[in-house]
C-alpha atoms as a printed R data frame, in Angstrom:
    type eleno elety resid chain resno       x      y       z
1   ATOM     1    CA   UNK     A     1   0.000  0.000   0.000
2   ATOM     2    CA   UNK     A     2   2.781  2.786   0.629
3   ATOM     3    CA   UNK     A     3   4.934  1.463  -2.182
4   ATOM     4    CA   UNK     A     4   1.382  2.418  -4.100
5   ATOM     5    CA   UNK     A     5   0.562  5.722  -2.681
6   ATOM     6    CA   UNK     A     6   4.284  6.674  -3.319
7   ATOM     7    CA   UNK     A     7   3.808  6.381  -7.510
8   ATOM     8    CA   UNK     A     8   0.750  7.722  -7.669
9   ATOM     9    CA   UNK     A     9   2.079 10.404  -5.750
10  ATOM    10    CA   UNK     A    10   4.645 10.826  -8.355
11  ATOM    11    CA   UNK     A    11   2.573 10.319 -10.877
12  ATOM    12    CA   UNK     A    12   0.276 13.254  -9.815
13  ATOM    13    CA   UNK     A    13   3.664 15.400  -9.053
14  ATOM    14    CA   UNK     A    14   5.060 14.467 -12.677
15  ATOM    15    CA   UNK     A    15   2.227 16.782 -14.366
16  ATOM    16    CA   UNK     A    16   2.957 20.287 -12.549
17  ATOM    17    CA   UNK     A    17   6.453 20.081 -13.185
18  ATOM    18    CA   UNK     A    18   8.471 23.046 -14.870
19  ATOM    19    CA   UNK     A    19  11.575 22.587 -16.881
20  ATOM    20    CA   UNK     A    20  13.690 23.638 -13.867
21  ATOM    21    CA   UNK     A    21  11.921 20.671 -11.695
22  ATOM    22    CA   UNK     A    22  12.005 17.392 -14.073
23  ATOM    23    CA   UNK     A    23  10.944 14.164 -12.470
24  ATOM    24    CA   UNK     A    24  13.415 12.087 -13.020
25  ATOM    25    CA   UNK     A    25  12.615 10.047 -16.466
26  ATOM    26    CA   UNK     A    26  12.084 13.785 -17.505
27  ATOM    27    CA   UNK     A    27  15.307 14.304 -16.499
28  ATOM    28    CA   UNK     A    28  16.775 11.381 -18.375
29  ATOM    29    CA   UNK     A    29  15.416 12.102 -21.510
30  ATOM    30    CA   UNK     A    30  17.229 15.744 -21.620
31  ATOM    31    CA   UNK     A    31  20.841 17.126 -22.968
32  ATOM    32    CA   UNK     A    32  21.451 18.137 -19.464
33  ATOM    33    CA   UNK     A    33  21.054 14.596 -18.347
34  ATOM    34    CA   UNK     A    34  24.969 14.170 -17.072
35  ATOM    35    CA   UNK     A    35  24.406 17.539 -14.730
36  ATOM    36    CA   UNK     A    36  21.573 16.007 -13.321
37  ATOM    37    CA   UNK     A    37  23.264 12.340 -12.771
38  ATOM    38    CA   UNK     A    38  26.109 14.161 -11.294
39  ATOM    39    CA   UNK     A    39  23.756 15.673  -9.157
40  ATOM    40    CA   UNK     A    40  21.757 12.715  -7.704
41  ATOM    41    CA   UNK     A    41  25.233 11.090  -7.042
42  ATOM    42    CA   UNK     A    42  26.440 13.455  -4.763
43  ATOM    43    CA   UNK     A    43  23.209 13.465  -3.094
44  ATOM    44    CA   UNK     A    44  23.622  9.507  -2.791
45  ATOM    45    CA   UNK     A    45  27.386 10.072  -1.676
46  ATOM    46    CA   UNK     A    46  26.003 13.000   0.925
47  ATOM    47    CA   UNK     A    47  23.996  9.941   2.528
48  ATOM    48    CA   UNK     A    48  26.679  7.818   2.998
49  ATOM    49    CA   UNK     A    49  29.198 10.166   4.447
50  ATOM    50    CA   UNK     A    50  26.421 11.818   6.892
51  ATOM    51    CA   UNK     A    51  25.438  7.833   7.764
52  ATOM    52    CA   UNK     A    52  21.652  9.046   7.068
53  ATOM    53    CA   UNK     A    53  20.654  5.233   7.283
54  ATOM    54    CA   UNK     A    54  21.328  1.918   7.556
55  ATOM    55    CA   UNK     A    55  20.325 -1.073   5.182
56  ATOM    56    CA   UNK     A    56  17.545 -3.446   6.619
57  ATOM    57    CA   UNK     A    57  16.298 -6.695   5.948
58  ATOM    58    CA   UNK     A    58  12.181 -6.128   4.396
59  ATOM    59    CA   UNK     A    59  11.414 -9.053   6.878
60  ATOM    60    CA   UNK     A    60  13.343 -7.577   9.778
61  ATOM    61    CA   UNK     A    61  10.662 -4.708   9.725
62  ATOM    62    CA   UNK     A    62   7.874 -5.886  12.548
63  ATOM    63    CA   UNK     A    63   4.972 -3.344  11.160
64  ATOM    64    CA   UNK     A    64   4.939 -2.883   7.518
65  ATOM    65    CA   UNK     A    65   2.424 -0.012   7.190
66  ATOM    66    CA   UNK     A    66   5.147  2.130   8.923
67  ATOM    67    CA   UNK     A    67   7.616  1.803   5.906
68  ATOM    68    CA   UNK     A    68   7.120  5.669   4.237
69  ATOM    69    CA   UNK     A    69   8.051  5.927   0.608
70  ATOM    70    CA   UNK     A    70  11.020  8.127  -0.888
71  ATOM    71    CA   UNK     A    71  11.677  9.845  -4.226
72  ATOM    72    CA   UNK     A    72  14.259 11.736  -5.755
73  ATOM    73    CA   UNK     A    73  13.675 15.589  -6.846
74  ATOM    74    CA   UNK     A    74  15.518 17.348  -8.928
75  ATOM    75    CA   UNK     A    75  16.207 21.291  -9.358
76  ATOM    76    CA   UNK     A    76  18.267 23.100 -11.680
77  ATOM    77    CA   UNK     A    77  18.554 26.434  -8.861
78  ATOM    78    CA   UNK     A    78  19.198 29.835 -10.306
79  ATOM    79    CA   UNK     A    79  20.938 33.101  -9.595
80  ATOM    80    CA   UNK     A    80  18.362 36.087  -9.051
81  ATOM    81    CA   UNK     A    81  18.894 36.983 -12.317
82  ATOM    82    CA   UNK     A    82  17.945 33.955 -13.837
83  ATOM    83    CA   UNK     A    83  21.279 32.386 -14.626
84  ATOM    84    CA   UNK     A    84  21.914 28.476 -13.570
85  ATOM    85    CA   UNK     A    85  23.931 28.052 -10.268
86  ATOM    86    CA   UNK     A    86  23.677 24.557 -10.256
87  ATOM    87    CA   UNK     A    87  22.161 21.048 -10.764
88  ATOM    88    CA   UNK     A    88  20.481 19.963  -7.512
89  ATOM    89    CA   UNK     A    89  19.407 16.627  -6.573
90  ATOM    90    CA   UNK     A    90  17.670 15.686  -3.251
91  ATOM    91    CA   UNK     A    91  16.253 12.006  -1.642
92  ATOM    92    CA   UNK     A    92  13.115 12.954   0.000
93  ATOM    93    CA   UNK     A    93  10.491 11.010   2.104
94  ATOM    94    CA   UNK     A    94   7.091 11.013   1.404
95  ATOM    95    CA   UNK     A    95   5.754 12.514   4.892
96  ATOM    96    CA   UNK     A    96   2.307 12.359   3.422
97  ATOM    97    CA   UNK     A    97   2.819  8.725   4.127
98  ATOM    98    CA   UNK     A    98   3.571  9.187   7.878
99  ATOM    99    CA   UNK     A    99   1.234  7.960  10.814
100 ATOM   100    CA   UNK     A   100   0.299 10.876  13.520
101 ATOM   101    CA   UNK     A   101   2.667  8.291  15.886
102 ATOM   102    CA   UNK     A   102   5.688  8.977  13.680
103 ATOM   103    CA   UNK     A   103   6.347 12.284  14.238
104 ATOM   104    CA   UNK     A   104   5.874 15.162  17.537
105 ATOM   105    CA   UNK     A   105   5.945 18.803  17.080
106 ATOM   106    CA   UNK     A   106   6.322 20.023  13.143
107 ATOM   107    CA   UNK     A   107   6.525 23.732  13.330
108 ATOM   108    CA   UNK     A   108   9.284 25.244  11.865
109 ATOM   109    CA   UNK     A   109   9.265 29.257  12.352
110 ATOM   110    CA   UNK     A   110  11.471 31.785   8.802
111 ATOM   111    CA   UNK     A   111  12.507 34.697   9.006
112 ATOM   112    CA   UNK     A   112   9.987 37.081   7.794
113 ATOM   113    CA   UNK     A   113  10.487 39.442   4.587
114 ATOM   114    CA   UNK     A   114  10.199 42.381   6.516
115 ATOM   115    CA   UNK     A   115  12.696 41.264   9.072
116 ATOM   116    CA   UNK     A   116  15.335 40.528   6.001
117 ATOM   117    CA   UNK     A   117  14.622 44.207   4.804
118 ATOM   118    CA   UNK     A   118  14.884 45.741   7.838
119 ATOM   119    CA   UNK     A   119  18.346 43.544   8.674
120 ATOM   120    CA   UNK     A   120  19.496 45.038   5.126
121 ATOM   121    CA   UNK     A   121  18.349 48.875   5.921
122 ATOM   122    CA   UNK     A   122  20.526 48.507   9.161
123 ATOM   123    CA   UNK     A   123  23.436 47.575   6.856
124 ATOM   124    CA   UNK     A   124  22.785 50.578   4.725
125 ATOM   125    CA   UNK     A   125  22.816 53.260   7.708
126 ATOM   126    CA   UNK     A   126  25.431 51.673   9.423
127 ATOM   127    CA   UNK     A   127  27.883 50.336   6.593
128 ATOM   128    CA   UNK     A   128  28.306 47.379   7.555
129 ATOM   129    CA   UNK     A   129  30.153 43.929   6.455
130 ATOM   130    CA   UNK     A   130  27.301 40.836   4.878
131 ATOM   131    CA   UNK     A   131  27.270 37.302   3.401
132 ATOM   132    CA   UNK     A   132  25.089 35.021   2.717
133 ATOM   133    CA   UNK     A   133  25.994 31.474   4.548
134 ATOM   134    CA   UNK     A   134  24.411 28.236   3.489
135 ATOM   135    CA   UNK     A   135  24.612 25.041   5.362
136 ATOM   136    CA   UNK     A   136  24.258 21.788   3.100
137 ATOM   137    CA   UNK     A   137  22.431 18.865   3.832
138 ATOM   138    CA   UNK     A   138  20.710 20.870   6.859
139 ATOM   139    CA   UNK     A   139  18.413 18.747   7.550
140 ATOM   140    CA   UNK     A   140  20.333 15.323   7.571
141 ATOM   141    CA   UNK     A   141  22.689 17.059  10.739
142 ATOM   142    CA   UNK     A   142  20.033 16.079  13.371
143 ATOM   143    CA   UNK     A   143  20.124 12.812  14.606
144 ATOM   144    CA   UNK     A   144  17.080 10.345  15.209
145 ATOM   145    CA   UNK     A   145  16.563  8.792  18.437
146 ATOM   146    CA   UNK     A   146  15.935  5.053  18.605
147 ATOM   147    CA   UNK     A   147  14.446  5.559  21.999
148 ATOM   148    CA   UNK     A   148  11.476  7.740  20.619
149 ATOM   149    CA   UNK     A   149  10.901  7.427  16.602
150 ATOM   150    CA   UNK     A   150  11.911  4.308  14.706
151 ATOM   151    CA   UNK     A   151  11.347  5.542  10.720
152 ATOM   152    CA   UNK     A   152  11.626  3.008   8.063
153 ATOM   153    CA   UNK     A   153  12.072  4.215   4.278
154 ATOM   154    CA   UNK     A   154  11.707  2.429   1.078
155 ATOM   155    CA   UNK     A   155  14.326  3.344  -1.641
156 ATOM   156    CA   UNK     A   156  13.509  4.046  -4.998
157 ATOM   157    CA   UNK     A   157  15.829  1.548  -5.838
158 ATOM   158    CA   UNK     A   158  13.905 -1.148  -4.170
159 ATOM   159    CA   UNK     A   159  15.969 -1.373  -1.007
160 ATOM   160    CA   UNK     A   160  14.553 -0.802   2.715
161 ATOM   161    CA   UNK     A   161  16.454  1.308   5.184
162 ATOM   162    CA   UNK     A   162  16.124  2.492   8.855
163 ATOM   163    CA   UNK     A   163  16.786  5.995   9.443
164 ATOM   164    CA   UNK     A   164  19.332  7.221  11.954
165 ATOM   165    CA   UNK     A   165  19.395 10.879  10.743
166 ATOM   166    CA   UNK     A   166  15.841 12.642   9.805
167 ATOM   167    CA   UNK     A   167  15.646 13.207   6.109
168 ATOM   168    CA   UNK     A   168  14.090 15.849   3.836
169 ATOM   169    CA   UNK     A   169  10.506 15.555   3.172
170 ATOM   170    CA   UNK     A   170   9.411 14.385   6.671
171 ATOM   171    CA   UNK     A   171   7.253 16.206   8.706
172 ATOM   172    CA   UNK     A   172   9.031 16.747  11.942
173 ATOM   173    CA   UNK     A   173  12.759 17.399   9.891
174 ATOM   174    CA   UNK     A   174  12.172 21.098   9.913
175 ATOM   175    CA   UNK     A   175  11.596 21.447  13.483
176 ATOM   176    CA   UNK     A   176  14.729 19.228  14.640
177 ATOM   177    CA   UNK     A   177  16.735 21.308  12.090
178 ATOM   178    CA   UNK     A   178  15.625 24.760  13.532
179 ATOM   179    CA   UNK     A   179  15.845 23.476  17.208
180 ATOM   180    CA   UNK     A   180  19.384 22.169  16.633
181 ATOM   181    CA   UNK     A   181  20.308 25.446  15.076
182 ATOM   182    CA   UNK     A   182  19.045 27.540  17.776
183 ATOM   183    CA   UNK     A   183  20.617 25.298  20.622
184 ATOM   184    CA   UNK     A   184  24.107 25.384  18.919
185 ATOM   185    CA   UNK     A   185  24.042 29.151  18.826
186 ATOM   186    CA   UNK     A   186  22.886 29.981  21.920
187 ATOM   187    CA   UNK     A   187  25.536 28.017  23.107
188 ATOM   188    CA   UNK     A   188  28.339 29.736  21.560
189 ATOM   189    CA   UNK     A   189  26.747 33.149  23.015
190 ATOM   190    CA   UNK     A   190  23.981 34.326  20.470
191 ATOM   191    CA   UNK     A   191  20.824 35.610  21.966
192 ATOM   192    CA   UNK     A   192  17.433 34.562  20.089
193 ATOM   193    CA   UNK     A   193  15.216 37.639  19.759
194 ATOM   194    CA   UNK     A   194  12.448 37.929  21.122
195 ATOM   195    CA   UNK     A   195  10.171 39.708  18.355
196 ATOM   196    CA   UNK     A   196  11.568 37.090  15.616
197 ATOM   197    CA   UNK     A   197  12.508 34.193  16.546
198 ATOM   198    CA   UNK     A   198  14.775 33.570  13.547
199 ATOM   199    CA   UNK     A   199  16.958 36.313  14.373
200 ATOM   200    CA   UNK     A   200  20.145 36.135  15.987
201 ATOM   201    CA   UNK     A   201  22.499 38.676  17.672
202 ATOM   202    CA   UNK     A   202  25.967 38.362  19.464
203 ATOM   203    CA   UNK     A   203  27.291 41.704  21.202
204 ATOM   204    CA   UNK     A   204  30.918 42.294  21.279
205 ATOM   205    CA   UNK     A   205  33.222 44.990  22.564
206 ATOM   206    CA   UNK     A   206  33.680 46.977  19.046
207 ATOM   207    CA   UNK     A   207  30.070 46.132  17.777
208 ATOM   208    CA   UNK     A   208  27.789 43.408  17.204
209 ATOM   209    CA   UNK     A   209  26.646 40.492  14.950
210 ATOM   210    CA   UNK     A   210  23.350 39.847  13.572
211 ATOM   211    CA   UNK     A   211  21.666 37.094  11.485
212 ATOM   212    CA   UNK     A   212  18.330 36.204   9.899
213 ATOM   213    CA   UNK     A   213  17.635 32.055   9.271
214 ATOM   214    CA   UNK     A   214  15.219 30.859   6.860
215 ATOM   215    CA   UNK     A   215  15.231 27.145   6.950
216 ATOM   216    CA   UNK     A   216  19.508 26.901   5.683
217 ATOM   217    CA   UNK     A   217  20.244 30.304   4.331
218 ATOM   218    CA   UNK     A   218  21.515 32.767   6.635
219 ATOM   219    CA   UNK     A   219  21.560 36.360   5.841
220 ATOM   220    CA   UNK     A   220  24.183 37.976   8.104
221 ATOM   221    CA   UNK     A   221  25.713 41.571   9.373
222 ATOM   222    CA   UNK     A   222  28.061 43.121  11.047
223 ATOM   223    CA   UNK     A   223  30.336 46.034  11.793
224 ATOM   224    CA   UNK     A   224  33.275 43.785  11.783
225 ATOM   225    CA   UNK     A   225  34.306 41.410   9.171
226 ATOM   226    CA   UNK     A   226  36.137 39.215  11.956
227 ATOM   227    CA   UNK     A   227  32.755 38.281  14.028
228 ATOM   228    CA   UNK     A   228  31.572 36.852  10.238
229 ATOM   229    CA   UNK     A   229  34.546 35.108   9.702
230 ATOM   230    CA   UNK     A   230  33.969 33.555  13.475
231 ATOM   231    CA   UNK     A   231  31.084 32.703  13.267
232 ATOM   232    CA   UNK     A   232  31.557 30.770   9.815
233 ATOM   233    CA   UNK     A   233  34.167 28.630  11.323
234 ATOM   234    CA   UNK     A   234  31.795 27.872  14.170
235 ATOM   235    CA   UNK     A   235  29.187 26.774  12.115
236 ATOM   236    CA   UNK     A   236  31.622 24.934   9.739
237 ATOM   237    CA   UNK     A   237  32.976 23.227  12.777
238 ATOM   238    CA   UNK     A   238  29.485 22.169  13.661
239 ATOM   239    CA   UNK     A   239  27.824 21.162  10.723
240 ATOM   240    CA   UNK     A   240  30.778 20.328   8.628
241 ATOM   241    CA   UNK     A   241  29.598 22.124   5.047
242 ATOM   242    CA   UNK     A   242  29.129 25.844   5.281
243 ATOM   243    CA   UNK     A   243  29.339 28.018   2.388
244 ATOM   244    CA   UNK     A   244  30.075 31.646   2.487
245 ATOM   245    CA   UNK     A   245  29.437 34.086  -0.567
246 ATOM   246    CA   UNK     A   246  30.531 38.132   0.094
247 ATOM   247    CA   UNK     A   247  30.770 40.731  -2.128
248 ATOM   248    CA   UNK     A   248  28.502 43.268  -3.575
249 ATOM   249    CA   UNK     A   249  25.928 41.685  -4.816
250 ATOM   250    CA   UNK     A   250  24.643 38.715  -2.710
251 ATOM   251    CA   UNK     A   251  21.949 36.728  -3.277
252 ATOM   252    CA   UNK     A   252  19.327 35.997  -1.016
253 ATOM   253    CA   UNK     A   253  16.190 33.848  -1.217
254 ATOM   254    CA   UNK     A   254  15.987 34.642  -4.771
255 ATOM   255    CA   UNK     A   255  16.429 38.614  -4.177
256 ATOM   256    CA   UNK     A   256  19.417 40.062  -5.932
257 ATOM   257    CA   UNK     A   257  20.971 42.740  -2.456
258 ATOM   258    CA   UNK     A   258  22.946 45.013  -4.143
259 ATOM   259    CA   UNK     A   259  25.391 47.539  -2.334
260 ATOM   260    CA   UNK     A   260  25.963 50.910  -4.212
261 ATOM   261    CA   UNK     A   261  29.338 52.074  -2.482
262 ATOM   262    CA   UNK     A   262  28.695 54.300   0.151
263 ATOM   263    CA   UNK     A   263  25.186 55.116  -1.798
264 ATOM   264    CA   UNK     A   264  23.034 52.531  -0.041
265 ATOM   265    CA   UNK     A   265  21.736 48.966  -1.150
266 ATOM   266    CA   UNK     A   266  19.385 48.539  -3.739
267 ATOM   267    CA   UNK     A   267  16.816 44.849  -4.021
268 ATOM   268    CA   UNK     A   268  15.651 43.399  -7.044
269 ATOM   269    CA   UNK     A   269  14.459 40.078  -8.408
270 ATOM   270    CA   UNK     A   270  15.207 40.222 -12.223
271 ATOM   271    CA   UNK     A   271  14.874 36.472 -12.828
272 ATOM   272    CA   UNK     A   272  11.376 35.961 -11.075
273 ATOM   273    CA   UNK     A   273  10.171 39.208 -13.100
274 ATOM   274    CA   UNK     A   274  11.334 37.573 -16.240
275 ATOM   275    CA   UNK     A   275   9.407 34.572 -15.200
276 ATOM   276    CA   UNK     A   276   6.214 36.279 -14.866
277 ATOM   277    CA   UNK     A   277   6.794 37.811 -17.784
278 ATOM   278    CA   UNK     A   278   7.296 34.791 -19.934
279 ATOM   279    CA   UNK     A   279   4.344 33.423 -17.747
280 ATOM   280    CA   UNK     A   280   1.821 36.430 -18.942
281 ATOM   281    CA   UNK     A   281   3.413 36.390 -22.909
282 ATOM   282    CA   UNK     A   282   4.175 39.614 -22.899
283 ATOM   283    CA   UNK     A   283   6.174 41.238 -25.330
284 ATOM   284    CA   UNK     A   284   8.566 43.104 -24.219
285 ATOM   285    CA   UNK     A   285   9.272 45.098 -27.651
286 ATOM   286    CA   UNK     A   286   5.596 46.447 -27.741
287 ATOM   287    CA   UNK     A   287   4.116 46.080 -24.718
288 ATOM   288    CA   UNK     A   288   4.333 48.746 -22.155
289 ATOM   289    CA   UNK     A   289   2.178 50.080 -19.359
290 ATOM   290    CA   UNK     A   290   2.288 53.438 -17.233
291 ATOM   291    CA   UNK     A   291   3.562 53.983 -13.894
292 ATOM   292    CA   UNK     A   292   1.824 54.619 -12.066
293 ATOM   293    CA   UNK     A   293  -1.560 53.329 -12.567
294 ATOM   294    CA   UNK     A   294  -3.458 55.467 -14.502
295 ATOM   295    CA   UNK     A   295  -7.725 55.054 -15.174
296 ATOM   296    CA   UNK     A   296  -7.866 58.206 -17.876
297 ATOM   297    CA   UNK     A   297  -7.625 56.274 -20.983
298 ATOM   298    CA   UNK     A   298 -11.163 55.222 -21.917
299 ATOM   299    CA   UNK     A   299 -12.102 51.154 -22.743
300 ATOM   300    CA   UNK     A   300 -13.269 50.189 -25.661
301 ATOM   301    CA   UNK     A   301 -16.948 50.137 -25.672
302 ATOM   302    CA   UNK     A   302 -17.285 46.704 -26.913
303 ATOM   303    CA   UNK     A   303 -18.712 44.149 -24.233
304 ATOM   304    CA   UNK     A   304 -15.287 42.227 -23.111
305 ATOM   305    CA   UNK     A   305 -14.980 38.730 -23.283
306 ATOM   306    CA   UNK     A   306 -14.492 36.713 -20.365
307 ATOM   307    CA   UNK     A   307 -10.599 35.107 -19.729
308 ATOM   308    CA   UNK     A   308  -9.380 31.977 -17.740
309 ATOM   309    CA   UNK     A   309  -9.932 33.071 -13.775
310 ATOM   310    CA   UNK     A   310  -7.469 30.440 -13.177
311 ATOM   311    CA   UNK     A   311  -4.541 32.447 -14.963
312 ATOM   312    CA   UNK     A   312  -5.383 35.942 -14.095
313 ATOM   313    CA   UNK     A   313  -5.006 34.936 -10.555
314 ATOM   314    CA   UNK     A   314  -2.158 32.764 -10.798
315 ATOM   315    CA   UNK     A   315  -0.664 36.422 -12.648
316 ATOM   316    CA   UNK     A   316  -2.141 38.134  -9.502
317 ATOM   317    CA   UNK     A   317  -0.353 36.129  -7.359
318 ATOM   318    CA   UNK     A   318   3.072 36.154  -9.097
319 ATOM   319    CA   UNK     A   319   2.880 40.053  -8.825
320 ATOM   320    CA   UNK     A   320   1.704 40.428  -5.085
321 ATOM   321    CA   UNK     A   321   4.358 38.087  -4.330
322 ATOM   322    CA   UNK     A   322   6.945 40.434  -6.110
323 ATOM   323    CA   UNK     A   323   5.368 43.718  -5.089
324 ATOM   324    CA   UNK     A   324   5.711 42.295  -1.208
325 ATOM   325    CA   UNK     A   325   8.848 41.771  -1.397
326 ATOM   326    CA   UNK     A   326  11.008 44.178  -3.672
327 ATOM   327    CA   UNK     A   327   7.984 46.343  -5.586
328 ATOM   328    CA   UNK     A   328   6.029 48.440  -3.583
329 ATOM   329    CA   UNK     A   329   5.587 51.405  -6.504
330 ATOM   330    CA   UNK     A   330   3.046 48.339  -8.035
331 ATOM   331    CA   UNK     A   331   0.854 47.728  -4.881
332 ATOM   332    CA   UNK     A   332  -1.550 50.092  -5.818
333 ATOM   333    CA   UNK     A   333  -1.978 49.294  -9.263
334 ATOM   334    CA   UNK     A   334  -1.848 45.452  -8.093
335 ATOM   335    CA   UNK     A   335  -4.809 46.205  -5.797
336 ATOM   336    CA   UNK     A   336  -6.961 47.615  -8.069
337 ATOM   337    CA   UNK     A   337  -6.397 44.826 -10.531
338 ATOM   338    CA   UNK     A   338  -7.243 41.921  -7.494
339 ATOM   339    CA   UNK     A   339 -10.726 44.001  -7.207
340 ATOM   340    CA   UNK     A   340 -11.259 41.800 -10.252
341 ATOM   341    CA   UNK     A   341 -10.132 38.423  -9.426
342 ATOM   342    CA   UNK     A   342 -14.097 37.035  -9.394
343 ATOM   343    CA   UNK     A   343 -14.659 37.988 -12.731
344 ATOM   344    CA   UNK     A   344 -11.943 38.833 -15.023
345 ATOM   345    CA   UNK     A   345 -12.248 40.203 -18.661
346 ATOM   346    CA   UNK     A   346 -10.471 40.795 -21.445
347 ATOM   347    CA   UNK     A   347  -9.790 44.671 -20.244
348 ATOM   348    CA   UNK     A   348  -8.793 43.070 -16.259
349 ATOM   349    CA   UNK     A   349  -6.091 41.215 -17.988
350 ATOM   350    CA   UNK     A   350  -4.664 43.957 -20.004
351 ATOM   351    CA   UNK     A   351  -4.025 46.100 -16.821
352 ATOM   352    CA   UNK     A   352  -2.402 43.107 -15.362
């Protein structure tokens, strides 16, 4: 029954998929094929070297229904600006398979958008030193105890493992992840905040440190580039892989934060508006719109024909999400537009 649920999980998946996000006979079928194998082999590799599991017998396990399924997805992850960074391959579990007796408390708190802005504002006025810091494999770093969970997970190579580490796609792996986070850096003398609790801040003698965690990427400040370099090799020593990126542009759950000298920082996200344009078929040779809104030109008189609701508010959705975050001069125009979302016409979709 799980080894069931698991394909026609997959099979469901398979149809939403974009090109960046092939299943993986997708995958095998493409010219980018050898990125992608490359990929899923260091992801295998990853396994091994963290120990994530151990090999079982299928008869050793007692109670079959608790086997969960797995699945491999892959990602080809992109800069802000819509270039390729790199192939990405990752073994998840199906946690839409687990039992409410395989798993505790799930919550697993982000930092919110505003918080990011207002982290990077503080590095405008003050000048101060950033990176982004990534942690890979986050999730695989917190280790399962026998005493309390026993998880069994069927490969999709056939084989049957027991976990000793949690794994992606469970539902509990996000909270272990952000609890062993917060314990290792409140032990080397960070204090949570209280207002966000994916904010960090150490105090020091000639200034201070502050970071923002969402999930594995860590925006971070500070007036001194020492307490970043510190801090990196503390987190390297604890969870082994820790990238660092500095410079002046950084990129930051797909934001583009770019410092202007002494000018002050500007944010973008050039490859998700390319996306929504490419989504909405615009073209960008003839089709332009004023800014900001503007109701004086007059419709055509013509009764409008209805459009697909379905698009116009997956186009609404695209642009709240980018007005939110890096767009405010559209949130007006955007809000007038969503007045429209029960009943779209032909005119609705040309403002959009």
């Amino acid at each position: 029954n799980s080894i069931n649920r698991m394909y026609k999980y997959i099979r469901k998946s398979a149809k939403a998929r974009s090109k960046d996000n092939p299943t993986l006979e997708q995958a095998m079928k493409r010219r980018d094929w050898p990125m992608f194998e490359e990929a899923i082999n260091a992801e295998l590799q990853q396994m091994i070297d963290e120990g994530v599991y151990e090999h079982i017998n299928y008869k050793d396990i007692g109670n079959k229904m608790r086997i969960i399924g797995s699945m491999i997805v892959l990602q080809v992850k992109r800069t802000p600006d819509g270039k390729i960074d790199k192939y990405k391959a990752r073994l998840v579990a199906l946690g839409n398979q687990q039992t409410r007796d395989q798993y505790g408390n799930i919550k697993s708190p982000t930092a919110r958008s505003a918080t990011v802005k207002m982290l990077i504002a503080i590095q405008a006025k003050m000048d101060a030193y950033s990176c982004v810091m990534d942690v890979k494999g986050a999730y695989l770093k917190s280790t399962i105890d026998p005493k309390k969970e026993i998880l069994y997970l069927h490969l999709p190579n056939g084989q049957y493992v027991k976990l000793k580490k949690y794994l992606y796609g469970l539902k509990q792996a996000g909270y272990e992840w952000n609890d062993l986070l917060a314990n290792t850096l409140n032990a080397s003398g960070y204090t949570q905040s209280k207002h966000d609790p994916c904010v960090f801040f150490k105090n020091y003698k000639d200034g201070y440190i502050i970071m923002a965690t969402h999930v594995d990427d860590f925006y971070v400040i500070s007036t001194k580039d020492v307490h970043i370099q510190k801090l990196h090799t503390m987190l390297t020593k604890e969870f082994n892989d820790v990238t660092i990126k500095q410079g002046d542009i950084l990129g930051y759950l797909g934001m583009e934060v770019r410092r202007h000298g002494n000018s002050g920082i500007s944010l973008s996200q050039p490859g998700y508006v390319n996306k929504i344009l490419e989504k909405s078929g615009i073209d960008l040779l003839s089709d332009f719109a004023e800014t900001p809104y503007s109701e004086s030109k007059t419709e055509n008189q013509n009764v409008p024909n209805k459009v697909n609701r379905n698009k116009y508010l997956e186009l609404i959705g695209m642009l709240n999400y980018l007005a939110v975050l890096t767009r405010p001069d559209i949130l007006y125009a955007l809000s007038r537009c969503a007045q429209r979302c029960s009943d779209p016409d032909e005119h609705d979709l040309k403002k959009v």
